[in-house]
Short mmCIF file of C-alpha atoms in Angstrom, two decimals:
data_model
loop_
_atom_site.label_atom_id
_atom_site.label_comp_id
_atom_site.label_asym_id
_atom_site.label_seq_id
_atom_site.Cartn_x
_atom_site.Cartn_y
_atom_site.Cartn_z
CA UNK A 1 162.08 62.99 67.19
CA UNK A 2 163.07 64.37 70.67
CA UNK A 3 165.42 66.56 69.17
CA UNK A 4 163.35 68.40 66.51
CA UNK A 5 161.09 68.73 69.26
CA UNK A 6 163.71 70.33 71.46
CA UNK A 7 164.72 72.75 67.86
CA UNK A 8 161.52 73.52 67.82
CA UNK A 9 160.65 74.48 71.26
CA UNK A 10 164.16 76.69 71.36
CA UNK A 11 162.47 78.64 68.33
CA UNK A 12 159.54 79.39 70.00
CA UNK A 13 161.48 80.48 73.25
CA UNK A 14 163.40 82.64 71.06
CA UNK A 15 160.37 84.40 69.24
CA UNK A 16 158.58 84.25 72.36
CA UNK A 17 161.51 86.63 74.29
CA UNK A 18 162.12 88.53 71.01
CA UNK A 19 158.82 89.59 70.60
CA UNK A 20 159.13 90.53 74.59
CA UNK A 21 161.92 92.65 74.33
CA UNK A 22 160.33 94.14 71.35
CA UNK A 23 157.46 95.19 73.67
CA UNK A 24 159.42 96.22 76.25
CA UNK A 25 161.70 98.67 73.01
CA UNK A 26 158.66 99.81 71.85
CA UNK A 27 156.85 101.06 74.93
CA UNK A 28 160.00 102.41 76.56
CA UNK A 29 160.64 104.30 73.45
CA UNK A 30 157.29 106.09 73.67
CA UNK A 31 157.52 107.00 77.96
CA UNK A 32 160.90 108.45 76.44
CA UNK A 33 158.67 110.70 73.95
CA UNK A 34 158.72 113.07 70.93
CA UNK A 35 158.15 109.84 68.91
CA UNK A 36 155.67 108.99 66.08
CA UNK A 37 153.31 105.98 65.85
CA UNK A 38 152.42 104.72 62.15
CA UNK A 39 149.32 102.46 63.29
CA UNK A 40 147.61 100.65 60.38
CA UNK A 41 143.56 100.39 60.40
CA UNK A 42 142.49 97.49 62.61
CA UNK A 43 140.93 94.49 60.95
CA UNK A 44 137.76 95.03 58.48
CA UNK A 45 135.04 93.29 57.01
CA UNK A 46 136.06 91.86 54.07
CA UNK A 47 133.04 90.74 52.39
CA UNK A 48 131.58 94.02 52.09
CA UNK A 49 132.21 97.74 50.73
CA UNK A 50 134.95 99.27 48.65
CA UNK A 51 138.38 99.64 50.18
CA UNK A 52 139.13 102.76 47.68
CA UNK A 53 135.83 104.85 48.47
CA UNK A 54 135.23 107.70 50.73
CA UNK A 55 131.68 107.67 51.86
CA UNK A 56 130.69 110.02 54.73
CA UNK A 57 127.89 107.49 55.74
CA UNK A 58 130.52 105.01 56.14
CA UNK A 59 128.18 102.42 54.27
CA UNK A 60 129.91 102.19 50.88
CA UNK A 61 133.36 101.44 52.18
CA UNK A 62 135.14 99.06 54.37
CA UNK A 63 134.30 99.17 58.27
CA UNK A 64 135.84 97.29 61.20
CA UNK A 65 134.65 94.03 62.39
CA UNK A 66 134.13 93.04 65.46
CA UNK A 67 137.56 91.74 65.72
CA UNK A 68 138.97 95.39 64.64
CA UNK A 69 137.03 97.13 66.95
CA UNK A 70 138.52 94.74 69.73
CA UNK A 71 142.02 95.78 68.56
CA UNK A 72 141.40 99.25 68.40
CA UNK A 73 140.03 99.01 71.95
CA UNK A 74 143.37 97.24 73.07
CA UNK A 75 145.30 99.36 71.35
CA UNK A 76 143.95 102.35 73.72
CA UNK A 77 143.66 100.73 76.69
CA UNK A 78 147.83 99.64 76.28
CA UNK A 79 148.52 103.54 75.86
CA UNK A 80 145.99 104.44 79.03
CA UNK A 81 147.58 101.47 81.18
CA UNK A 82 150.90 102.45 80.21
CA UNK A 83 150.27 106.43 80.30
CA UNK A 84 151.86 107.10 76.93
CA UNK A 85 151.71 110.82 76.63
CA UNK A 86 149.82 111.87 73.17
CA UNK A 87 150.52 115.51 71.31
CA UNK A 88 148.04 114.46 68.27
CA UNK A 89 146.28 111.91 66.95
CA UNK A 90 145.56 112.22 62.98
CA UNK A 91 143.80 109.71 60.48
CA UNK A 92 142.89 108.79 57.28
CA UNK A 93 139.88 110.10 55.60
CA UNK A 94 138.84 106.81 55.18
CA UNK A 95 135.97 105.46 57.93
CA UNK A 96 137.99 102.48 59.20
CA UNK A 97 140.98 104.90 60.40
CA UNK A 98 138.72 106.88 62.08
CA UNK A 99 137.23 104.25 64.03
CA UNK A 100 140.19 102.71 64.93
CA UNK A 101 141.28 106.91 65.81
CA UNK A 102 138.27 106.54 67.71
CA UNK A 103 138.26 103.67 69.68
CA UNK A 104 141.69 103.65 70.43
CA UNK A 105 142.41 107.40 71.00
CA UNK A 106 139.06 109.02 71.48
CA UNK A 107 139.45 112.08 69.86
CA UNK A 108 141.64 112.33 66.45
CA UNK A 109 141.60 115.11 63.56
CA UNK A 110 141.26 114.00 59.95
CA UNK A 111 144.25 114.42 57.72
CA UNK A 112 143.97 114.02 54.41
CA UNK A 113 146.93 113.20 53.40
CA UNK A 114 146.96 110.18 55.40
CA UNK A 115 144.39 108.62 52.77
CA UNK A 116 145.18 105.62 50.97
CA UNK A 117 147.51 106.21 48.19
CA UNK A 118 145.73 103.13 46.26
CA UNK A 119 143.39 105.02 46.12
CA UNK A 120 144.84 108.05 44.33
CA UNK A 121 146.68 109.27 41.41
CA UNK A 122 150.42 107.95 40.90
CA UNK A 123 151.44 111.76 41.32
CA UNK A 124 149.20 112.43 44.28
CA UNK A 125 150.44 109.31 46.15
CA UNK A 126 153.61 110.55 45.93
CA UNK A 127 152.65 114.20 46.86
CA UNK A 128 150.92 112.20 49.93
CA UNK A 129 153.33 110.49 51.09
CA UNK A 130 156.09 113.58 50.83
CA UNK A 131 154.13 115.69 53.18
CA UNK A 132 153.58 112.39 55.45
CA UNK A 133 157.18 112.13 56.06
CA UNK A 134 157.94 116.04 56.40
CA UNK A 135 154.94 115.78 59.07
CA UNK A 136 157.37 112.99 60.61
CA UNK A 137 160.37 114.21 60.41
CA UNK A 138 159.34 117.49 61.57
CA UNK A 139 157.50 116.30 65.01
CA UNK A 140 159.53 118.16 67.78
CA UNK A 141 157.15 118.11 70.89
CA UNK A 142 157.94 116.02 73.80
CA UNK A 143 154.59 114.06 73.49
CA UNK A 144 154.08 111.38 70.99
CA UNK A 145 152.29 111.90 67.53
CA UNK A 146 149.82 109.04 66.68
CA UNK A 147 149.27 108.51 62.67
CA UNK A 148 146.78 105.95 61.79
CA UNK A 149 146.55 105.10 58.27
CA UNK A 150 147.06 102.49 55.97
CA UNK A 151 149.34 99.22 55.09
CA UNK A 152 150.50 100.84 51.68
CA UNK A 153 151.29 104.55 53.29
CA UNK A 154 153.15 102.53 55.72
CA UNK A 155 155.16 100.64 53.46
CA UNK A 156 156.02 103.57 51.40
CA UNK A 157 157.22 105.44 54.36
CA UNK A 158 158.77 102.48 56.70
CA UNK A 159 159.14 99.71 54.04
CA UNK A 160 157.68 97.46 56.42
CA UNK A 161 154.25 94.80 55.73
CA UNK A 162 152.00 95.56 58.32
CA UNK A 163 149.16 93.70 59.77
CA UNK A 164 145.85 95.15 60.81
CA UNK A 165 146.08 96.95 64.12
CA UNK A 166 150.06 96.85 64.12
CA UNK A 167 151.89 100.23 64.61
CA UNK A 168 155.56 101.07 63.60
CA UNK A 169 157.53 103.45 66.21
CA UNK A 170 159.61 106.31 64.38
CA UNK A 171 162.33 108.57 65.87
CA UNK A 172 161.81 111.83 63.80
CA UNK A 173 165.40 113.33 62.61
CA UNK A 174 164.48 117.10 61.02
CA UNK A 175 165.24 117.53 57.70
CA UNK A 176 162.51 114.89 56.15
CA UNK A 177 164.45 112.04 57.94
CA UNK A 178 163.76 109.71 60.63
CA UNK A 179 164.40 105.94 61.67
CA UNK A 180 162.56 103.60 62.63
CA UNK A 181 162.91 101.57 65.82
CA UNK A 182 160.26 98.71 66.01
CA UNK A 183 157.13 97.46 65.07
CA UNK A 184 154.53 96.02 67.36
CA UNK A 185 151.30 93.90 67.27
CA UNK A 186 149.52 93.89 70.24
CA UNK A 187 148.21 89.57 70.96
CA UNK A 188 144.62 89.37 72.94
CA UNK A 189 147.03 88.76 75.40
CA UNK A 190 149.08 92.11 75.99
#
């Protein structure tokens, strides 16, 4: 019994200091510059609206709960704290990326080819997604670029599951390349 309890408290030391250092990557990363953020939507309401609908009132589709909007909050105030230097910040279409634009960022400008590609035609999608990563791979300035979107854009691009209000860091390469470095999920606690 004392054993697996001293197994288990090892793995939680261990995810404890990787997730750390993954922090400590990330926001490094970003002071460095010339980097793009893939952040995915912060956390909706679920019982309510259509995840696939544009609706300028915002009524029809999927908004941020309370939760979300606490995330998106958190996510900005990180960036302010941390004085992250941001060139652009572009979102979705969709009324949940633009309040999580909003609340994190302040000001954003719509892109539409950030939209959901569930949402779209197979051939669209894929159009979508194409000019997503040229926009990536292309980003030259010194300042970051800030892309909040959705979990299947991000997957398509990063091949990485994300949860809500996590954002993927990117190194842009040129030539429709570019790696990615880390992932992070900010805790109530960060």
């Amino acid at each position: 019994m004392l054993r697996t309890l001293f197994v288990v408290m090892s793995l939680m030391l261990i995810q404890l200091t990787a997730h750390a250092d993954n922090q400590a990557d990330f926001w490094q990363a970003l002071k460095e510059g010339g980097k793009v953020v893939l952040v995915r939507h912060a956390e909706i309401d679920r019982s309510f609206g259509d995840s696939f609908l544009l609706d300028e009132s915002c009524f029809s589709e999927k908004n941020l709960n309370e939760l979300g909007q606490k995330q998106a909050k958190n996510i900005g105030a990180e960036f302010t704290s941390r004085e992250i230097k941001i060139y652009k910040v572009f979102a979705s279409p969709h009324c949940r990326t633009k309040d999580t634009a909003e609340l994190a960022f302040g000001s954003f400008t719509v892109n539409p080819v950030l939209r959901l590609t569930k949402a779209l035609t197979a051939e669209k999608a894929n159009t979508n997604i194409e000019k997503t990563k040229t926009l990536i791979s292309s980003h030259k300035e010194m300042s970051n670029l800030i892309l909040v979107t959705h979990r299947p854009n991000i997957g398509e691009l990063a091949n990485i599951r994300v949860e809500p209000a996590e954002m993927v860091l990117i190194q842009p390469l040129g030539d429709g390349l570019f790696d990615v470095i880390t992932r992070l999920k900010l805790t109530e606690s960060n």
